[in-house]
Amino acid sequence: MSNAAKFGKVAVLFGGKSAERAVSLDSGQAVLDALLRSGVQAEAFDPQDRSVTELADYDRAFIVLHGRGGEDGQIQGVLEWLNVPYTGTGVQGSAIGMDKVKTKQIWQGSDLPTAPYRIISKATDLDAVIAELGLPVIIKPVHEGSSVGMSKVEKAEDFAAAIEKATQHDAVVMAEKWITGREFTISFLNGQPLPVIRLQPPADVAFYDYETKYQRNDVEYGIPCGLSEAEEQSLKALCLRAFQAVGAEDWGRIDAMQDEQGNFWLLEVNTVPGMTSHSLVPKAAQAVGYSFDQLCVAILEQTLTKSA
């Protein structure tokens, strides 16, 4: 690509210290390889091994750090301080998007449908939670991605183990009403929704968990998603409002459910989605004609309009 010189020297940020380090290493290597194939002067940069002050030596940064430190506004703040343009959502939107409860509060305040939830701990009156949310529920660490530390709870006696599992990853834990129905994911590029993908995990898993996301090859990805044209447009419009409400920008992903009555429910936003062979944004972009390499360059191009 002859015009790749316009990007200058690019740091591809991946690895880091979060619970999602392994996924970030896969995603980041894929992005780095794609940019190099496209003629970009790109270099790997793992903040676990190097001081972030060295980022001042780069013209721009492609963030592929999943989880804490990379997806929560921290690295975005460093890059702002250093005047290095970067891909994706800014400091505030990243911090909100990484916090499942703050995201839900903003969606609720914007009259956007999201599953009911309660913040819980070992001291919580679980009978009250069950009375409010019903069973089953899903237990989630509030500040983790990639389904890390999540459990489906179908019986009251299983709450304690699920809370224990989640608190290994986060001091703040939530119980969310279980929505029975179909799961969809909506990717964004240049701030606009790409084709909706329906996720169909194999029958032997309770939900689209970490292993299913990254280690199995028997998940079905429906493009087209099986919704009617009107339903798909409605879901895209809903997710665009949800994406903008939390301050997400440029590229990302929102996960949603459709219950058995046909209602849509927003689950969470992902401001630095996976970019591995199993990942969803590349699948959605491919459906509208982007190769993986073209997608990576398109995401990087968004930094050209951000002031350094």
PDB file of C-alpha atoms in Angstrom:
ATOM      1  CA  MET A   1       0.000   0.000   0.000  1.00  0.00           C
ATOM      2  CA  SER A   2       1.808   3.065  -1.264  1.00  0.00           C
ATOM      3  CA  ASN A   3       0.089   5.548   1.015  1.00  0.00           C
ATOM      4  CA  ALA A   4       0.913   3.642   4.211  1.00  0.00           C
ATOM      5  CA  ALA A   5       3.688   6.148   4.913  1.00  0.00           C
ATOM      6  CA  LYS A   6       1.031   8.637   6.067  1.00  0.00           C
ATOM      7  CA  PHE A   7       0.686   6.678   9.295  1.00  0.00           C
ATOM      8  CA  GLY A   8       4.329   7.089  10.288  1.00  0.00           C
ATOM      9  CA  LYS A   9       5.585   4.800  13.051  1.00  0.00           C
ATOM     10  CA  VAL A  10       2.734   2.857  14.664  1.00  0.00           C
ATOM     11  CA  ALA A  11       2.784   1.113  18.051  1.00  0.00           C
ATOM     12  CA  VAL A  12       0.487  -1.914  18.117  1.00  0.00           C
ATOM     13  CA  LEU A  13      -0.348  -2.193  21.805  1.00  0.00           C
ATOM     14  CA  PHE A  14      -1.081  -5.725  22.956  1.00  0.00           C
ATOM     15  CA  GLY A  15      -0.384  -8.117  25.808  1.00  0.00           C
ATOM     16  CA  GLY A  16      -0.624  -6.106  29.000  1.00  0.00           C
ATOM     17  CA  LYS A  17      -1.396  -7.442  32.457  1.00  0.00           C
ATOM     18  CA  SER A  18      -5.141  -8.118  32.430  1.00  0.00           C
ATOM     19  CA  ALA A  19      -6.962 -11.444  32.719  1.00  0.00           C
ATOM     20  CA  GLU A  20      -7.365 -11.243  28.926  1.00  0.00           C
ATOM     21  CA  ARG A  21      -3.626 -11.105  28.172  1.00  0.00           C
ATOM     22  CA  ALA A  22      -3.624 -14.369  26.197  1.00  0.00           C
ATOM     23  CA  VAL A  23      -6.425 -13.182  23.913  1.00  0.00           C
ATOM     24  CA  SER A  24      -4.755  -9.790  23.501  1.00  0.00           C
ATOM     25  CA  LEU A  25      -1.510 -11.469  22.405  1.00  0.00           C
ATOM     26  CA  ASP A  26      -3.412 -13.357  19.679  1.00  0.00           C
ATOM     27  CA  SER A  27      -5.399 -10.298  18.571  1.00  0.00           C
ATOM     28  CA  GLY A  28      -2.404  -7.991  18.604  1.00  0.00           C
ATOM     29  CA  GLN A  29      -0.194 -10.328  16.604  1.00  0.00           C
ATOM     30  CA  ALA A  30      -2.929 -10.665  13.976  1.00  0.00           C
ATOM     31  CA  VAL A  31      -3.286  -6.862  13.731  1.00  0.00           C
ATOM     32  CA  LEU A  32       0.481  -6.338  13.629  1.00  0.00           C
ATOM     33  CA  ASP A  33       0.885  -8.881  10.822  1.00  0.00           C
ATOM     34  CA  ALA A  34      -1.968  -7.277   8.865  1.00  0.00           C
ATOM     35  CA  LEU A  35      -0.488  -3.788   9.139  1.00  0.00           C
ATOM     36  CA  LEU A  36       2.967  -5.028   8.134  1.00  0.00           C
ATOM     37  CA  ARG A  37       1.473  -6.781   5.099  1.00  0.00           C
ATOM     38  CA  SER A  38      -0.170  -3.470   4.224  1.00  0.00           C
ATOM     39  CA  GLY A  39       3.152  -1.620   4.268  1.00  0.00           C
ATOM     40  CA  VAL A  40       2.623   0.166   7.593  1.00  0.00           C
ATOM     41  CA  GLN A  41       5.689   0.795   9.751  1.00  0.00           C
ATOM     42  CA  ALA A  42       4.174  -1.020  12.722  1.00  0.00           C
ATOM     43  CA  GLU A  43       5.898  -2.401  15.807  1.00  0.00           C
ATOM     44  CA  ALA A  44       4.727  -4.572  18.693  1.00  0.00           C
ATOM     45  CA  PHE A  45       4.477  -2.802  22.048  1.00  0.00           C
ATOM     46  CA  ASP A  46       3.678  -4.790  25.200  1.00  0.00           C
ATOM     47  CA  PRO A  47       3.185  -2.480  28.207  1.00  0.00           C
ATOM     48  CA  GLN A  48       4.031  -5.363  30.516  1.00  0.00           C
ATOM     49  CA  ASP A  49       7.591  -5.312  29.178  1.00  0.00           C
ATOM     50  CA  ARG A  50       8.161  -1.638  28.379  1.00  0.00           C
ATOM     51  CA  SER A  51       7.564   1.743  29.947  1.00  0.00           C
ATOM     52  CA  VAL A  52       4.550   3.513  28.466  1.00  0.00           C
ATOM     53  CA  THR A  53       6.675   6.672  28.281  1.00  0.00           C
ATOM     54  CA  GLU A  54       8.344   5.101  25.229  1.00  0.00           C
ATOM     55  CA  LEU A  55       5.062   5.564  23.354  1.00  0.00           C
ATOM     56  CA  ALA A  56       6.096   9.191  22.886  1.00  0.00           C
ATOM     57  CA  ASP A  57       8.444   7.897  20.151  1.00  0.00           C
ATOM     58  CA  TYR A  58       5.494   6.802  17.957  1.00  0.00           C
ATOM     59  CA  ASP A  59       3.253   8.734  15.580  1.00  0.00           C
ATOM     60  CA  ARG A  60       0.102   6.822  16.517  1.00  0.00           C
ATOM     61  CA  ALA A  61      -1.095   3.748  18.400  1.00  0.00           C
ATOM     62  CA  PHE A  62      -3.382   0.839  17.514  1.00  0.00           C
ATOM     63  CA  ILE A  63      -4.845  -0.386  20.819  1.00  0.00           C
ATOM     64  CA  VAL A  64      -5.453  -4.148  21.006  1.00  0.00           C
ATOM     65  CA  LEU A  65      -5.173  -4.387  24.792  1.00  0.00           C
ATOM     66  CA  HIS A  66      -8.257  -6.203  26.086  1.00  0.00           C
ATOM     67  CA  GLY A  67      -9.480  -5.752  29.642  1.00  0.00           C
ATOM     68  CA  ARG A  68      -8.090  -3.611  32.414  1.00  0.00           C
ATOM     69  CA  GLY A  69      -5.297  -1.224  31.609  1.00  0.00           C
ATOM     70  CA  GLY A  70      -6.151  -1.227  27.918  1.00  0.00           C
ATOM     71  CA  GLU A  71      -9.898  -1.042  27.581  1.00  0.00           C
ATOM     72  CA  ASP A  72     -10.761   1.047  30.644  1.00  0.00           C
ATOM     73  CA  GLY A  73      -9.314   4.452  29.761  1.00  0.00           C
ATOM     74  CA  GLN A  74      -5.913   4.020  31.383  1.00  0.00           C
ATOM     75  CA  ILE A  75      -3.786   3.618  28.255  1.00  0.00           C
ATOM     76  CA  GLN A  76      -6.020   6.112  26.434  1.00  0.00           C
ATOM     77  CA  GLY A  77      -5.172   8.665  29.121  1.00  0.00           C
ATOM     78  CA  VAL A  78      -1.449   7.983  28.747  1.00  0.00           C
ATOM     79  CA  LEU A  79      -1.677   8.473  24.976  1.00  0.00           C
ATOM     80  CA  GLU A  80      -3.670  11.699  25.397  1.00  0.00           C
ATOM     81  CA  TRP A  81      -0.989  12.986  27.757  1.00  0.00           C
ATOM     82  CA  LEU A  82       1.714  12.095  25.225  1.00  0.00           C
ATOM     83  CA  ASN A  83      -0.277  13.601  22.288  1.00  0.00           C
ATOM     84  CA  VAL A  84      -0.233  10.282  20.407  1.00  0.00           C
ATOM     85  CA  PRO A  85      -3.430   9.655  18.365  1.00  0.00           C
ATOM     86  CA  TYR A  86      -4.926   6.220  19.021  1.00  0.00           C
ATOM     87  CA  THR A  87      -7.620   3.909  17.692  1.00  0.00           C
ATOM     88  CA  GLY A  88     -11.060   3.562  19.167  1.00  0.00           C
ATOM     89  CA  THR A  89     -12.929   5.087  22.060  1.00  0.00           C
ATOM     90  CA  GLY A  90     -11.578   7.881  24.258  1.00  0.00           C
ATOM     91  CA  VAL A  91     -10.820   7.974  27.986  1.00  0.00           C
ATOM     92  CA  GLN A  92     -14.333   8.518  29.328  1.00  0.00           C
ATOM     93  CA  GLY A  93     -16.148   6.144  26.962  1.00  0.00           C
ATOM     94  CA  SER A  94     -13.538   3.441  27.613  1.00  0.00           C
ATOM     95  CA  ALA A  95     -13.875   3.787  31.386  1.00  0.00           C
ATOM     96  CA  ILE A  96     -17.680   3.589  31.182  1.00  0.00           C
ATOM     97  CA  GLY A  97     -17.696   0.706  28.711  1.00  0.00           C
ATOM     98  CA  MET A  98     -15.406  -1.417  30.914  1.00  0.00           C
ATOM     99  CA  ASP A  99     -17.788  -0.995  33.858  1.00  0.00           C
ATOM    100  CA  LYS A 100     -20.881  -3.128  33.234  1.00  0.00           C
ATOM    101  CA  VAL A 101     -22.891  -1.351  35.940  1.00  0.00           C
ATOM    102  CA  LYS A 102     -22.044   2.190  34.779  1.00  0.00           C
ATOM    103  CA  THR A 103     -22.926   1.121  31.229  1.00  0.00           C
ATOM    104  CA  LYS A 104     -26.297  -0.216  32.388  1.00  0.00           C
ATOM    105  CA  GLN A 105     -27.010   2.915  34.427  1.00  0.00           C
ATOM    106  CA  ILE A 106     -26.414   5.107  31.386  1.00  0.00           C
ATOM    107  CA  TRP A 107     -28.558   2.870  29.176  1.00  0.00           C
ATOM    108  CA  GLN A 108     -31.351   2.840  31.752  1.00  0.00           C
ATOM    109  CA  GLY A 109     -31.129   6.636  32.021  1.00  0.00           C
ATOM    110  CA  SER A 110     -31.375   6.839  28.222  1.00  0.00           C
ATOM    111  CA  ASP A 111     -34.495   4.619  28.148  1.00  0.00           C
ATOM    112  CA  LEU A 112     -32.577   1.830  26.429  1.00  0.00           C
ATOM    113  CA  PRO A 113     -33.584  -1.768  27.295  1.00  0.00           C
ATOM    114  CA  THR A 114     -31.022  -3.680  29.337  1.00  0.00           C
ATOM    115  CA  ALA A 115     -31.487  -6.733  31.537  1.00  0.00           C
ATOM    116  CA  PRO A 116     -32.324  -6.017  35.204  1.00  0.00           C
ATOM    117  CA  TYR A 117     -29.421  -6.543  37.627  1.00  0.00           C
ATOM    118  CA  ARG A 118     -28.264  -6.208  41.226  1.00  0.00           C
ATOM    119  CA  ILE A 119     -24.787  -5.622  42.640  1.00  0.00           C
ATOM    120  CA  ILE A 120     -24.211  -8.500  45.052  1.00  0.00           C
ATOM    121  CA  SER A 121     -21.731  -9.870  47.575  1.00  0.00           C
ATOM    122  CA  LYS A 122     -21.553 -12.792  49.977  1.00  0.00           C
ATOM    123  CA  ALA A 123     -23.469 -10.629  52.458  1.00  0.00           C
ATOM    124  CA  THR A 124     -26.364  -9.917  50.073  1.00  0.00           C
ATOM    125  CA  ASP A 125     -29.837 -11.211  50.875  1.00  0.00           C
ATOM    126  CA  LEU A 126     -30.001 -13.695  48.010  1.00  0.00           C
ATOM    127  CA  ASP A 127     -33.692 -14.434  48.580  1.00  0.00           C
ATOM    128  CA  ALA A 128     -34.400 -10.775  47.782  1.00  0.00           C
ATOM    129  CA  VAL A 129     -32.267 -11.014  44.630  1.00  0.00           C
ATOM    130  CA  ILE A 130     -34.118 -14.141  43.503  1.00  0.00           C
ATOM    131  CA  ALA A 131     -37.466 -12.485  44.243  1.00  0.00           C
ATOM    132  CA  GLU A 132     -36.446  -9.494  42.120  1.00  0.00           C
ATOM    133  CA  LEU A 133     -34.603 -11.149  39.222  1.00  0.00           C
ATOM    134  CA  GLY A 134     -35.957 -14.696  39.279  1.00  0.00           C
ATOM    135  CA  LEU A 135     -33.879 -17.741  38.353  1.00  0.00           C
ATOM    136  CA  PRO A 136     -31.731 -18.441  36.481  1.00  0.00           C
ATOM    137  CA  VAL A 137     -29.389 -15.459  36.711  1.00  0.00           C
ATOM    138  CA  ILE A 138     -25.910 -14.870  35.385  1.00  0.00           C
ATOM    139  CA  ILE A 139     -23.180 -13.782  37.795  1.00  0.00           C
ATOM    140  CA  LYS A 140     -20.524 -11.464  36.339  1.00  0.00           C
ATOM    141  CA  PRO A 141     -17.456  -9.574  37.544  1.00  0.00           C
ATOM    142  CA  VAL A 142     -18.299  -5.933  36.780  1.00  0.00           C
ATOM    143  CA  HIS A 143     -14.907  -4.962  35.336  1.00  0.00           C
ATOM    144  CA  GLU A 144     -13.893  -7.951  33.193  1.00  0.00           C
ATOM    145  CA  GLY A 145     -14.473  -8.910  29.576  1.00  0.00           C
ATOM    146  CA  SER A 146     -14.326 -12.093  27.490  1.00  0.00           C
ATOM    147  CA  SER A 147     -16.815 -13.750  29.879  1.00  0.00           C
ATOM    148  CA  VAL A 148     -14.011 -14.136  32.454  1.00  0.00           C
ATOM    149  CA  GLY A 149     -15.371 -15.268  35.844  1.00  0.00           C
ATOM    150  CA  MET A 150     -18.987 -15.609  34.704  1.00  0.00           C
ATOM    151  CA  SER A 151     -21.421 -18.330  35.814  1.00  0.00           C
ATOM    152  CA  LYS A 152     -25.039 -19.220  35.144  1.00  0.00           C
ATOM    153  CA  VAL A 153     -26.898 -19.912  38.404  1.00  0.00           C
ATOM    154  CA  GLU A 154     -30.085 -21.985  38.261  1.00  0.00           C
ATOM    155  CA  LYS A 155     -30.488 -22.908  41.945  1.00  0.00           C
ATOM    156  CA  ALA A 156     -30.166 -20.763  45.075  1.00  0.00           C
ATOM    157  CA  GLU A 157     -27.542 -23.079  46.559  1.00  0.00           C
ATOM    158  CA  ASP A 158     -25.192 -22.397  43.615  1.00  0.00           C
ATOM    159  CA  PHE A 159     -24.962 -18.650  44.309  1.00  0.00           C
ATOM    160  CA  ALA A 160     -22.069 -18.872  46.782  1.00  0.00           C
ATOM    161  CA  ALA A 161     -19.733 -20.725  44.404  1.00  0.00           C
ATOM    162  CA  ALA A 162     -20.595 -18.356  41.533  1.00  0.00           C
ATOM    163  CA  ILE A 163     -19.918 -15.275  43.671  1.00  0.00           C
ATOM    164  CA  GLU A 164     -16.650 -16.824  44.845  1.00  0.00           C
ATOM    165  CA  LYS A 165     -15.589 -17.451  41.241  1.00  0.00           C
ATOM    166  CA  ALA A 166     -16.433 -13.893  40.178  1.00  0.00           C
ATOM    167  CA  THR A 167     -14.689 -12.272  43.165  1.00  0.00           C
ATOM    168  CA  GLN A 168     -11.447 -13.955  42.143  1.00  0.00           C
ATOM    169  CA  HIS A 169     -11.464 -11.485  39.241  1.00  0.00           C
ATOM    170  CA  ASP A 170     -13.156  -8.401  40.684  1.00  0.00           C
ATOM    171  CA  ALA A 171     -14.206  -6.875  44.002  1.00  0.00           C
ATOM    172  CA  VAL A 172     -17.519  -5.819  42.440  1.00  0.00           C
ATOM    173  CA  VAL A 173     -19.918  -8.560  41.286  1.00  0.00           C
ATOM    174  CA  MET A 174     -23.360  -8.361  39.711  1.00  0.00           C
ATOM    175  CA  ALA A 175     -26.280 -10.712  39.224  1.00  0.00           C
ATOM    176  CA  GLU A 176     -28.162 -10.164  35.971  1.00  0.00           C
ATOM    177  CA  LYS A 177     -31.547 -11.566  34.979  1.00  0.00           C
ATOM    178  CA  TRP A 178     -31.104 -14.487  32.593  1.00  0.00           C
ATOM    179  CA  ILE A 179     -32.682 -13.764  29.216  1.00  0.00           C
ATOM    180  CA  THR A 180     -33.794 -16.879  27.361  1.00  0.00           C
ATOM    181  CA  GLY A 181     -33.665 -16.347  23.630  1.00  0.00           C
ATOM    182  CA  ARG A 182     -31.304 -15.627  20.786  1.00  0.00           C
ATOM    183  CA  GLU A 183     -27.965 -13.835  21.178  1.00  0.00           C
ATOM    184  CA  PHE A 184     -26.732 -11.296  18.641  1.00  0.00           C
ATOM    185  CA  THR A 185     -23.642  -9.153  18.292  1.00  0.00           C
ATOM    186  CA  ILE A 186     -23.455  -5.851  16.449  1.00  0.00           C
ATOM    187  CA  SER A 187     -20.048  -4.561  15.362  1.00  0.00           C
ATOM    188  CA  PHE A 188     -19.227  -0.956  14.543  1.00  0.00           C
ATOM    189  CA  LEU A 189     -16.767   0.531  12.076  1.00  0.00           C
ATOM    190  CA  ASN A 190     -16.394   4.279  11.524  1.00  0.00           C
ATOM    191  CA  GLY A 191     -19.107   4.644  14.158  1.00  0.00           C
ATOM    192  CA  GLN A 192     -21.704   2.798  12.063  1.00  0.00           C
ATOM    193  CA  PRO A 193     -23.201  -0.690  12.564  1.00  0.00           C
ATOM    194  CA  LEU A 194     -22.061  -3.604  10.417  1.00  0.00           C
ATOM    195  CA  PRO A 195     -24.295  -6.606   9.614  1.00  0.00           C
ATOM    196  CA  VAL A 196     -25.751  -8.274  12.707  1.00  0.00           C
ATOM    197  CA  ILE A 197     -24.326 -11.697  13.626  1.00  0.00           C
ATOM    198  CA  ARG A 198     -26.338 -14.338  15.446  1.00  0.00           C
ATOM    199  CA  LEU A 199     -24.291 -16.413  17.919  1.00  0.00           C
ATOM    200  CA  GLN A 200     -25.297 -20.042  18.280  1.00  0.00           C
ATOM    201  CA  PRO A 201     -23.088 -21.772  20.864  1.00  0.00           C
ATOM    202  CA  PRO A 202     -23.081 -25.584  20.838  1.00  0.00           C
ATOM    203  CA  ALA A 203     -25.881 -27.256  22.802  1.00  0.00           C
ATOM    204  CA  ASP A 204     -23.577 -28.397  25.615  1.00  0.00           C
ATOM    205  CA  VAL A 205     -22.657 -24.891  26.846  1.00  0.00           C
ATOM    206  CA  ALA A 206     -24.868 -22.634  28.948  1.00  0.00           C
ATOM    207  CA  PHE A 207     -23.726 -19.384  27.346  1.00  0.00           C
ATOM    208  CA  TYR A 208     -21.075 -17.869  25.063  1.00  0.00           C
ATOM    209  CA  ASP A 209     -18.281 -18.278  27.618  1.00  0.00           C
ATOM    210  CA  TYR A 210     -14.505 -17.826  27.418  1.00  0.00           C
ATOM    211  CA  GLU A 211     -13.765 -21.323  26.161  1.00  0.00           C
ATOM    212  CA  THR A 212     -16.536 -21.126  23.573  1.00  0.00           C
ATOM    213  CA  LYS A 213     -15.295 -17.736  22.373  1.00  0.00           C
ATOM    214  CA  TYR A 214     -11.651 -18.616  21.941  1.00  0.00           C
ATOM    215  CA  GLN A 215     -11.007 -22.347  22.022  1.00  0.00           C
ATOM    216  CA  ARG A 216     -13.864 -24.097  20.231  1.00  0.00           C
ATOM    217  CA  ASN A 217     -14.612 -24.327  16.561  1.00  0.00           C
ATOM    218  CA  ASP A 218     -18.238 -25.477  16.756  1.00  0.00           C
ATOM    219  CA  VAL A 219     -19.936 -22.130  17.385  1.00  0.00           C
ATOM    220  CA  GLU A 220     -22.263 -21.127  14.556  1.00  0.00           C
ATOM    221  CA  TYR A 221     -22.092 -17.521  13.379  1.00  0.00           C
ATOM    222  CA  GLY A 222     -25.215 -16.522  11.473  1.00  0.00           C
ATOM    223  CA  ILE A 223     -24.729 -13.924   8.739  1.00  0.00           C
ATOM    224  CA  PRO A 224     -27.432 -13.198   7.721  1.00  0.00           C
ATOM    225  CA  CYS A 225     -28.606 -13.311  11.313  1.00  0.00           C
ATOM    226  CA  GLY A 226     -32.098 -14.720  10.774  1.00  0.00           C
ATOM    227  CA  LEU A 227     -33.960 -11.565  11.817  1.00  0.00           C
ATOM    228  CA  SER A 228     -36.410  -9.937   9.452  1.00  0.00           C
ATOM    229  CA  GLU A 229     -35.114  -6.849   7.629  1.00  0.00           C
ATOM    230  CA  ALA A 230     -37.235  -4.626   9.903  1.00  0.00           C
ATOM    231  CA  GLU A 231     -35.984  -6.364  13.071  1.00  0.00           C
ATOM    232  CA  GLU A 232     -32.349  -6.124  11.986  1.00  0.00           C
ATOM    233  CA  GLN A 233     -32.700  -2.399  11.227  1.00  0.00           C
ATOM    234  CA  SER A 234     -34.420  -1.902  14.591  1.00  0.00           C
ATOM    235  CA  LEU A 235     -31.632  -3.736  16.419  1.00  0.00           C
ATOM    236  CA  LYS A 236     -28.928  -1.765  14.574  1.00  0.00           C
ATOM    237  CA  ALA A 237     -30.623   1.526  15.450  1.00  0.00           C
ATOM    238  CA  LEU A 238     -30.966   0.488  19.101  1.00  0.00           C
ATOM    239  CA  CYS A 239     -27.319  -0.539  19.327  1.00  0.00           C
ATOM    240  CA  LEU A 240     -26.129   2.638  17.613  1.00  0.00           C
ATOM    241  CA  ARG A 241     -27.949   4.672  20.265  1.00  0.00           C
ATOM    242  CA  ALA A 242     -26.442   2.464  22.975  1.00  0.00           C
ATOM    243  CA  PHE A 243     -22.931   2.773  21.484  1.00  0.00           C
ATOM    244  CA  GLN A 244     -23.178   6.552  21.345  1.00  0.00           C
ATOM    245  CA  ALA A 245     -24.786   6.837  24.803  1.00  0.00           C
ATOM    246  CA  VAL A 246     -21.710   5.487  26.585  1.00  0.00           C
ATOM    247  CA  GLY A 247     -19.384   7.638  24.466  1.00  0.00           C
ATOM    248  CA  ALA A 248     -17.981   4.795  22.370  1.00  0.00           C
ATOM    249  CA  GLU A 249     -16.354   5.856  19.098  1.00  0.00           C
ATOM    250  CA  ASP A 250     -15.046   4.568  15.780  1.00  0.00           C
ATOM    251  CA  TRP A 251     -15.078   0.809  16.221  1.00  0.00           C
ATOM    252  CA  GLY A 252     -16.372  -1.647  18.802  1.00  0.00           C
ATOM    253  CA  ARG A 253     -19.140  -4.131  19.471  1.00  0.00           C
ATOM    254  CA  ILE A 254     -22.381  -4.470  21.395  1.00  0.00           C
ATOM    255  CA  ASP A 255     -23.884  -7.770  22.499  1.00  0.00           C
ATOM    256  CA  ALA A 256     -27.665  -8.105  22.741  1.00  0.00           C
ATOM    257  CA  MET A 257     -30.390 -10.700  23.267  1.00  0.00           C
ATOM    258  CA  GLN A 258     -33.830 -11.172  21.791  1.00  0.00           C
ATOM    259  CA  ASP A 259     -36.184 -12.792  24.282  1.00  0.00           C
ATOM    260  CA  GLU A 260     -38.894 -15.290  23.413  1.00  0.00           C
ATOM    261  CA  GLN A 261     -41.436 -12.455  23.096  1.00  0.00           C
ATOM    262  CA  GLY A 262     -39.269 -10.748  20.456  1.00  0.00           C
ATOM    263  CA  ASN A 263     -37.971  -7.927  22.685  1.00  0.00           C
ATOM    264  CA  PHE A 264     -34.330  -6.836  22.404  1.00  0.00           C
ATOM    265  CA  TRP A 265     -32.128  -6.448  25.490  1.00  0.00           C
ATOM    266  CA  LEU A 266     -28.677  -4.838  25.542  1.00  0.00           C
ATOM    267  CA  LEU A 267     -26.011  -6.842  27.396  1.00  0.00           C
ATOM    268  CA  GLU A 268     -22.733  -4.915  27.217  1.00  0.00           C
ATOM    269  CA  VAL A 269     -20.420  -2.863  25.052  1.00  0.00           C
ATOM    270  CA  ASN A 270     -16.909  -3.856  24.009  1.00  0.00           C
ATOM    271  CA  THR A 271     -14.642  -0.932  23.065  1.00  0.00           C
ATOM    272  CA  VAL A 272     -11.576  -3.036  22.133  1.00  0.00           C
ATOM    273  CA  PRO A 273     -13.085  -6.194  20.636  1.00  0.00           C
ATOM    274  CA  GLY A 274     -11.101  -9.306  19.806  1.00  0.00           C
ATOM    275  CA  MET A 275      -9.240  -9.454  16.506  1.00  0.00           C
ATOM    276  CA  THR A 276      -8.430 -13.161  16.368  1.00  0.00           C
ATOM    277  CA  SER A 277      -9.470 -15.802  13.837  1.00  0.00           C
ATOM    278  CA  HIS A 278     -12.544 -16.504  16.030  1.00  0.00           C
ATOM    279  CA  SER A 279     -13.439 -12.846  16.479  1.00  0.00           C
ATOM    280  CA  LEU A 280     -16.702 -11.213  15.528  1.00  0.00           C
ATOM    281  CA  VAL A 281     -15.762  -7.776  14.164  1.00  0.00           C
ATOM    282  CA  PRO A 282     -13.659  -9.300  11.343  1.00  0.00           C
ATOM    283  CA  LYS A 283     -16.554 -11.652  10.471  1.00  0.00           C
ATOM    284  CA  ALA A 284     -19.012  -8.737  10.290  1.00  0.00           C
ATOM    285  CA  ALA A 285     -16.610  -6.584   8.263  1.00  0.00           C
ATOM    286  CA  GLN A 286     -15.970  -9.459   5.850  1.00  0.00           C
ATOM    287  CA  ALA A 287     -19.711  -9.563   5.153  1.00  0.00           C
ATOM    288  CA  VAL A 288     -19.490  -6.068   3.652  1.00  0.00           C
ATOM    289  CA  GLY A 289     -16.306  -6.725   1.704  1.00  0.00           C
ATOM    290  CA  TYR A 290     -13.419  -5.950   4.069  1.00  0.00           C
ATOM    291  CA  SER A 291     -10.511  -8.360   4.190  1.00  0.00           C
ATOM    292  CA  PHE A 292      -8.847  -8.602   7.599  1.00  0.00           C
ATOM    293  CA  ASP A 293      -5.949  -6.448   6.376  1.00  0.00           C
ATOM    294  CA  GLN A 294      -8.323  -3.813   4.987  1.00  0.00           C
ATOM    295  CA  LEU A 295     -10.241  -3.766   8.275  1.00  0.00           C
ATOM    296  CA  CYS A 296      -7.082  -3.132  10.299  1.00  0.00           C
ATOM    297  CA  VAL A 297      -6.026  -0.292   7.985  1.00  0.00           C
ATOM    298  CA  ALA A 298      -9.544   1.196   8.126  1.00  0.00           C
ATOM    299  CA  ILE A 299      -9.447   1.213  11.937  1.00  0.00           C
ATOM    300  CA  LEU A 300      -5.985   2.810  11.912  1.00  0.00           C
ATOM    301  CA  GLU A 301      -7.137   5.432   9.400  1.00  0.00           C
ATOM    302  CA  GLN A 302      -9.514   6.782  12.021  1.00  0.00           C
ATOM    303  CA  THR A 303      -6.484   8.113  13.918  1.00  0.00           C
ATOM    304  CA  LEU A 304      -5.694  10.467  11.009  1.00  0.00           C
ATOM    305  CA  THR A 305      -8.703  12.633  11.873  1.00  0.00           C
ATOM    306  CA  LYS A 306      -7.772  12.851  15.574  1.00  0.00           C
ATOM    307  CA  SER A 307      -5.523  15.699  16.611  1.00  0.00           C
ATOM    308  CA  ALA A 308      -2.104  14.757  17.913  1.00  0.00           C
TER     309      ALA A 308
END
